[in-house]
Every structure is written in C-alpha cells, then in structure tokens.
Coordinates of C-alpha atoms in Angstrom, one line a residue:
Chain A
M58 CA -12.7 -6.8 -49.0
A59 CA -14.0 -3.2 -47.8
R60 CA -11.4 0.0 -47.1
V61 CA -12.4 0.9 -43.3
V62 CA -11.7 4.0 -41.8
V63 CA -11.8 4.5 -38.0
D64 CA -11.2 7.9 -37.1
V65 CA -10.4 8.6 -33.0
M66 CA -10.3 12.4 -31.3
P67 CA -10.0 13.5 -27.5
K68 CA -13.3 14.5 -26.4
P69 CA -14.2 18.4 -26.5
E70 CA -13.9 18.6 -22.9
I71 CA -10.6 16.7 -22.4
L72 CA -7.3 18.7 -22.3
D73 CA -5.1 17.6 -25.7
P74 CA -1.6 19.3 -24.9
Q75 CA -0.4 17.5 -28.2
G76 CA -2.6 19.7 -30.5
Q77 CA -2.0 22.9 -28.0
A78 CA 1.8 22.1 -28.8
V79 CA 0.9 22.1 -32.7
A80 CA -1.3 25.3 -32.6
N81 CA 1.5 27.0 -30.4
A82 CA 3.9 26.5 -32.8
L83 CA 2.3 28.0 -35.9
P84 CA 2.9 30.9 -35.3
R85 CA 6.5 30.8 -34.7
L86 CA 6.7 29.0 -38.2
G87 CA 5.1 32.1 -39.6
F88 CA 1.4 30.8 -39.9
S89 CA -1.2 32.8 -38.5
G90 CA -5.3 32.7 -38.4
I91 CA -4.8 29.2 -37.2
G92 CA -7.2 29.2 -34.2
S93 CA -6.8 26.1 -32.3
V94 CA -5.6 22.3 -33.2
R95 CA -7.2 18.7 -32.0
Q96 CA -4.9 16.1 -32.5
G97 CA -6.5 12.4 -32.8
K98 CA -5.6 8.8 -34.8
H99 CA -6.6 7.6 -38.3
F100 CA -6.8 4.4 -38.6
E101 CA -7.5 2.1 -42.3
L102 CA -8.8 -1.4 -41.9
E103 CA -8.9 -3.8 -45.0
V104 CA -12.3 -5.4 -44.1
D105 CA -13.6 -8.8 -45.7
D106 CA -17.3 -8.4 -46.6
S107 CA -18.3 -10.7 -44.0
V108 CA -17.9 -8.1 -41.1
D109 CA -20.5 -6.3 -40.1
D110 CA -21.3 -2.5 -38.7
A111 CA -21.3 -4.1 -35.1
T112 CA -18.6 -5.7 -34.9
L113 CA -16.4 -2.6 -36.3
A114 CA -18.1 -0.2 -33.8
K115 CA -16.9 -2.9 -31.3
I116 CA -13.4 -2.9 -32.4
A117 CA -13.2 1.1 -32.1
E118 CA -14.8 1.4 -29.1
T119 CA -13.1 -1.6 -26.9
F120 CA -10.0 -1.0 -28.7
L121 CA -8.9 1.6 -31.2
A122 CA -10.4 4.0 -28.5
N123 CA -10.9 4.3 -25.2
P124 CA -14.0 6.0 -24.5
V125 CA -13.4 7.6 -21.3
V126 CA -11.4 10.3 -23.2
E127 CA -12.4 9.6 -27.2
D128 CA -15.0 9.7 -29.7
W129 CA -14.7 7.6 -32.7
V130 CA -16.1 7.5 -36.2
V131 CA -16.4 4.1 -38.5
R132 CA -16.5 5.2 -42.1
R133 CA -16.5 2.6 -45.1
V134 CA -14.8 3.7 -48.0
E135 CA -15.2 2.2 -51.5
S136 CA -12.6 0.2 -52.0
Chain B
M129 CA 5.9 -17.6 2.6
S130 CA 4.0 -15.7 0.6
K131 CA 3.9 -15.6 -3.1
I132 CA 3.3 -12.4 -5.3
G133 CA 3.5 -12.8 -9.0
V134 CA 5.5 -9.3 -11.1
I135 CA 4.1 -9.6 -14.8
T136 CA 7.5 -9.0 -17.5
F137 CA 5.0 -7.9 -20.6
P138 CA 7.4 -7.0 -23.5
G139 CA 8.8 -3.7 -23.3
T140 CA 8.2 -3.6 -19.5
L141 CA 11.6 -1.8 -17.2
D142 CA 10.5 -2.3 -13.5
D143 CA 9.7 -5.9 -13.1
V144 CA 13.5 -6.7 -11.4
D145 CA 12.6 -3.8 -8.8
A146 CA 9.7 -4.7 -8.2
A147 CA 10.9 -8.2 -7.8
R148 CA 13.3 -6.5 -5.2
A149 CA 10.9 -4.9 -3.4
V150 CA 9.1 -8.0 -2.7
T151 CA 12.0 -10.0 -1.5
Y152 CA 13.2 -7.1 0.6
A153 CA 9.7 -7.3 2.5
G154 CA 9.9 -11.0 2.9
A155 CA 7.9 -13.0 0.4
E156 CA 8.7 -15.0 -2.4
A157 CA 8.8 -12.8 -6.0
V158 CA 7.2 -15.4 -8.7
S159 CA 7.8 -14.2 -12.6
L160 CA 5.1 -14.2 -14.6
W161 CA 4.9 -14.2 -18.3
H162 CA 2.7 -12.3 -20.3
A163 CA 1.3 -14.8 -22.9
D164 CA 1.0 -17.5 -19.7
A165 CA -2.5 -18.0 -18.7
D166 CA -1.0 -19.1 -15.4
L167 CA -0.6 -17.4 -12.3
R168 CA 1.6 -20.2 -10.9
G169 CA 0.1 -20.0 -7.6
V170 CA 0.8 -16.6 -6.2
E171 CA -1.4 -14.4 -3.8
A172 CA -1.1 -11.0 -5.1
V173 CA 0.5 -9.6 -8.1
V174 CA 2.4 -6.7 -9.4
V175 CA 1.9 -5.3 -12.8
P176 CA 4.9 -3.1 -12.7
G177 CA 6.0 0.0 -15.0
G178 CA 7.5 0.7 -18.2
F179 CA 6.3 0.6 -21.8
S180 CA 4.7 -2.9 -22.6
Y181 CA 4.2 -3.0 -26.5
G182 CA 6.3 0.0 -27.0
D183 CA 3.0 2.4 -25.2
Y184 CA 1.5 1.9 -29.1
L185 CA -1.8 2.7 -29.7
R186 CA -2.2 3.5 -26.0
C187 CA -0.5 3.0 -22.8
G188 CA -1.5 -0.1 -21.6
A189 CA -4.3 -0.7 -24.5
I190 CA -2.3 -4.0 -25.9
A191 CA -1.4 -5.7 -22.8
R192 CA -4.4 -5.5 -21.6
F193 CA -5.4 -8.5 -24.4
A194 CA -2.3 -10.8 -22.6
P195 CA -3.2 -13.8 -22.1
V196 CA -1.8 -13.5 -18.1
M197 CA -3.9 -10.4 -17.8
T198 CA -6.7 -12.5 -18.5
E199 CA -6.2 -14.2 -15.1
V200 CA -5.6 -11.6 -13.5
V201 CA -9.0 -9.9 -14.2
A202 CA -10.6 -13.4 -13.1
A203 CA -8.4 -13.6 -9.9
A204 CA -9.3 -9.7 -9.0
A205 CA -13.3 -10.5 -8.9
K206 CA -12.5 -13.5 -6.5
G207 CA -10.5 -10.9 -4.1
M208 CA -7.1 -11.0 -5.2
P209 CA -4.7 -7.7 -4.4
V210 CA -3.3 -6.3 -7.5
L211 CA -0.7 -3.2 -7.2
G212 CA -0.2 -1.4 -10.7
I213 CA 2.4 0.8 -10.9
C214 CA 3.0 3.4 -13.8
N215 CA 2.7 1.6 -17.1
G216 CA 0.7 -0.7 -14.8
F217 CA -1.4 1.7 -13.5
Q218 CA -2.6 2.3 -16.7
I219 CA -2.8 -1.3 -18.1
L220 CA -5.0 -1.8 -14.7
C221 CA -7.3 1.1 -16.2
E222 CA -7.4 0.1 -19.8
A223 CA -8.2 -3.8 -18.4
G224 CA -11.3 -2.2 -16.2
L225 CA -10.0 -2.9 -13.0
L226 CA -9.6 0.5 -11.7
P227 CA -11.8 3.6 -13.7
G228 CA -10.5 6.5 -15.2
V229 CA -7.5 6.9 -18.0
L230 CA -4.1 8.5 -17.6
I231 CA -3.2 10.8 -20.3
R232 CA 0.0 12.6 -21.5
N233 CA 1.0 15.0 -19.0
Q234 CA 0.1 18.9 -19.3
G235 CA 3.0 20.6 -20.6
L236 CA 3.9 17.3 -22.7
H237 CA 7.5 17.0 -20.6
F238 CA 8.5 13.8 -19.4
V239 CA 8.3 14.5 -15.3
C240 CA 11.4 12.2 -13.7
R241 CA 11.8 13.3 -10.0
D242 CA 11.5 12.3 -6.4
Q243 CA 7.6 13.6 -5.2
W244 CA 5.8 13.4 -2.3
L245 CA 2.8 12.0 -1.8
R246 CA 0.5 12.0 0.3
V247 CA -1.4 8.4 1.6
E248 CA -5.3 9.6 1.8
N249 CA -6.6 6.0 2.4
A250 CA -4.6 3.9 4.8
S251 CA -7.2 1.0 5.1
S252 CA -6.9 -0.4 1.0
A253 CA -4.8 -4.0 1.0
W254 CA -1.6 -2.0 -0.4
T255 CA -1.3 0.9 2.2
S256 CA -2.5 -0.7 5.6
R257 CA 1.0 -0.3 7.0
Y258 CA 0.8 3.6 6.5
E259 CA -0.8 6.1 9.0
Q260 CA -3.5 8.3 7.0
G261 CA -2.2 11.1 6.1
A262 CA 1.2 10.3 6.4
E263 CA 3.7 11.9 3.4
I264 CA 6.1 9.4 1.7
L265 CA 9.0 10.2 -0.6
V266 CA 8.9 8.1 -4.1
P267 CA 10.4 8.6 -7.4
L268 CA 8.1 9.6 -10.3
K269 CA 8.9 9.4 -14.0
S270 CA 6.1 9.3 -16.6
G271 CA 5.3 11.1 -19.9
E272 CA 1.5 9.9 -19.4
G273 CA 0.6 10.3 -16.1
C274 CA -2.4 12.7 -16.2
Y275 CA -5.5 11.4 -14.6
V276 CA -8.8 11.4 -16.2
A277 CA -12.2 10.3 -15.6
E278 CA -15.5 11.5 -15.9
K279 CA -16.8 13.9 -13.4
S280 CA -19.5 11.8 -11.6
T281 CA -16.4 8.6 -11.2
V282 CA -14.0 11.2 -9.4
D283 CA -16.8 12.3 -7.3
E284 CA -17.7 8.6 -6.5
L285 CA -13.9 8.2 -5.9
E286 CA -13.5 11.2 -3.7
G287 CA -16.8 10.2 -1.9
E288 CA -15.8 6.6 -1.1
G289 CA -12.0 7.4 0.0
R290 CA -11.0 5.8 -3.0
V291 CA -7.9 8.2 -4.1
V292 CA -5.6 6.2 -2.3
F293 CA -2.4 8.4 -3.2
R294 CA -2.3 12.4 -4.2
Y295 CA 0.5 14.7 -5.2
V296 CA 1.4 17.7 -2.5
G297 CA 4.0 19.8 -3.3
G298 CA 2.6 20.8 -6.8
N299 CA 0.6 18.5 -9.3
P300 CA 3.7 17.1 -11.5
N301 CA 1.1 16.2 -14.4
G302 CA -2.1 18.2 -14.2
S303 CA -3.8 14.9 -13.2
T304 CA -7.2 15.7 -11.7
N305 CA -7.3 16.5 -8.1
D306 CA -4.0 15.8 -7.7
I307 CA -4.8 12.4 -7.9
A308 CA -2.1 9.8 -7.7
G309 CA -3.1 6.8 -7.4
V310 CA -6.6 5.3 -6.9
S311 CA -8.2 1.8 -5.5
S312 CA -11.3 -0.6 -6.7
A313 CA -14.3 -0.2 -4.6
N314 CA -13.3 -3.0 -2.3
G315 CA -9.7 -2.0 -1.8
R316 CA -7.8 -4.9 -3.4
V317 CA -6.5 -3.4 -6.4
V318 CA -4.3 -0.3 -6.4
G319 CA -2.9 1.8 -9.4
L320 CA -0.2 4.3 -8.8
M321 CA 1.8 6.5 -10.9
P322 CA 4.8 6.8 -9.2
H323 CA 7.3 4.2 -8.2
P324 CA 7.2 2.8 -4.8
E325 CA 9.2 0.1 -5.5
H326 CA 12.1 2.3 -6.2
A327 CA 12.3 3.8 -2.6
I328 CA 12.6 0.4 -0.2
D329 CA 16.2 1.2 0.9
A330 CA 18.0 4.7 1.4
L331 CA 21.0 3.2 -0.3
T332 CA 19.5 3.0 -3.5
G333 CA 16.1 5.3 -3.9
P334 CA 15.3 8.8 -2.1
S335 CA 13.7 6.9 0.9
D336 CA 12.2 3.5 2.2
D337 CA 9.3 4.9 2.4
G338 CA 7.7 2.8 -0.7
L339 CA 8.1 -0.5 1.2
G340 CA 5.0 -0.5 3.4
L341 CA 3.2 -1.4 -0.1
I342 CA 4.7 -4.8 -0.1
L343 CA 4.1 -5.1 3.8
S344 CA 0.9 -4.1 3.7
V345 CA -0.2 -6.5 1.3
L346 CA 1.7 -9.2 3.4
D347 CA -0.3 -8.3 5.9
S348 CA -3.4 -8.6 4.4
L349 CA -2.7 -11.9 2.9
V350 CA -1.6 -13.2 6.4
A351 CA -4.6 -12.1 7.9
A352 CA -6.5 -13.8 5.2

C-alpha cells in the first residue's frame, strides 16, 4: 500500500470567492501581511501497489478535479 | 400521452414540482430512480434541482456516475430531449452533456429570489413556445450558479445562439455574460439555474411563465 496525495486548486484565472472571503477575514482577526488566499482541496488515498500513475492521473482528471476550472497534482508519499 | 421522466437522486428536492409541471402540461410524469439503468420508455427527461449526494466533492460530480445517467447520456446522443434545472444543470455539465461548469456564487451568498430571464433562443427543444427575446419571471435559488467556461467555449456558445436564457435586471451570481442557461449544439439538451418548474401557476409561484418549457418539449415530441 502506498499513500497518494492529490491536491486540487482553482485555476489562477478562475474567481475563488471562498479564498477571497478567507483573505478578507484575516485583517479583521488581527493578522496582517497576507496578500491573498486561494482555497482548494486535498485528498489522501491509500492505494494498492498495482495502481499505476496513469490510473491515478485519470482518477484526478475525471473525478477529483474538474479540469474546466481546476488544476490538479498527484504525489506518491512514502508509506 | 407523452411520457417525460423525472430523475430522483439521493438529495434531490424538486422532483415533485418537476413532475407536477409535467402533469400540468398534459403529459405523463414517470419517476426515474438514480440506481436503475432504465429510462422506462420515456421520450424526454428532466433532471431536477436539489443537492444530489449532498453536493459532496463538487455539485453534480457524483450524480453523474449514477446508473440512470449512463442511460440519459446514451439517449441524449440519439437526440432525446433533456432538461437540467439547477442541480440538474450542474449534473449535465459534469456529465459532459453541456459545456462549462457552475461554481460558487460571486459574493458567496445563496441567492433566493424571483428572477427575470430573457429567452435568447426560442428554437431549442425546450423553448419553442416562447417568443425570441421574451422575458419570463421564475424563482432562482442557488449557491453555486456562477457559469464559467473556457473563453473559446463561451465565444462558441454566443456565436451559435446556444445561450438560451440570460439574466436581466442584474446578474445574481457573477455568471459569465449573465448566462442563466445554455444548450447542446443540437438544441435538444438544455440546462438552466433558475426553476421554471416552480413557476407554472400564479397560485403557487411568481408567474406561470415556466410551463412553456414543458409545453415546448411536448410540441417537439409530437412533431417528431
């Protein structure tokens, strides 16, 4: 078994109102110096060794992310 | 009597009103269950609103893999009319029947109000009963209704007249070009965020403007 991490982020040109709301809240909470925030999703998958990178990429591209508005990165983490 | 299917997923809310609209229009409403790969002989399908699978992952992302959707996609490829309302629109986008995607409203507010729309294309299977440019009043109730697509896709939709409905009187959610609804290239598949099925009788909605969508598709079925 290996641990695989998939990070999904809104594309840079796509408006991210959730990230903006977090960024706007920070000064109100007394935290200064944060220029901007982008909010995405982080998935951790426990994966059999038989699952190859192409399959993982397909899972990310066709299900975990919507490539119209999101970028994704797949990383294998040592188990 | 024409049969129009209405799909129910776990978390669907508006299947009852969609079926009521079908009945009002003089057709037979047939309930379709998400887990059945069976369209039960219907001639058109409405994918209604709600929060299928709790909107987990992304709105519509999990519903798109339901067994019934495999049948809907196959039937749409053969020309069967399909209407997606609100969450149904999101599902049709995730399923690839319509281009683009619906993201969180600009400003983050869930918008719930009666909304004016302009019918930009009165030749689709679901809008032939309207006059081109007609303005209709139907409820809008959504938190993720901001339509986004690649610029080339938006240009193509605009150029081919596939923007079927546009918001008028103010953009409620930041949607690109005020887009409220779009169609497939053949005009048989239409999706929109506002809820025509809630506006079929002045007793229970802001107008009866929404009934025209169902009447339109019935015309197309009779003509076929």
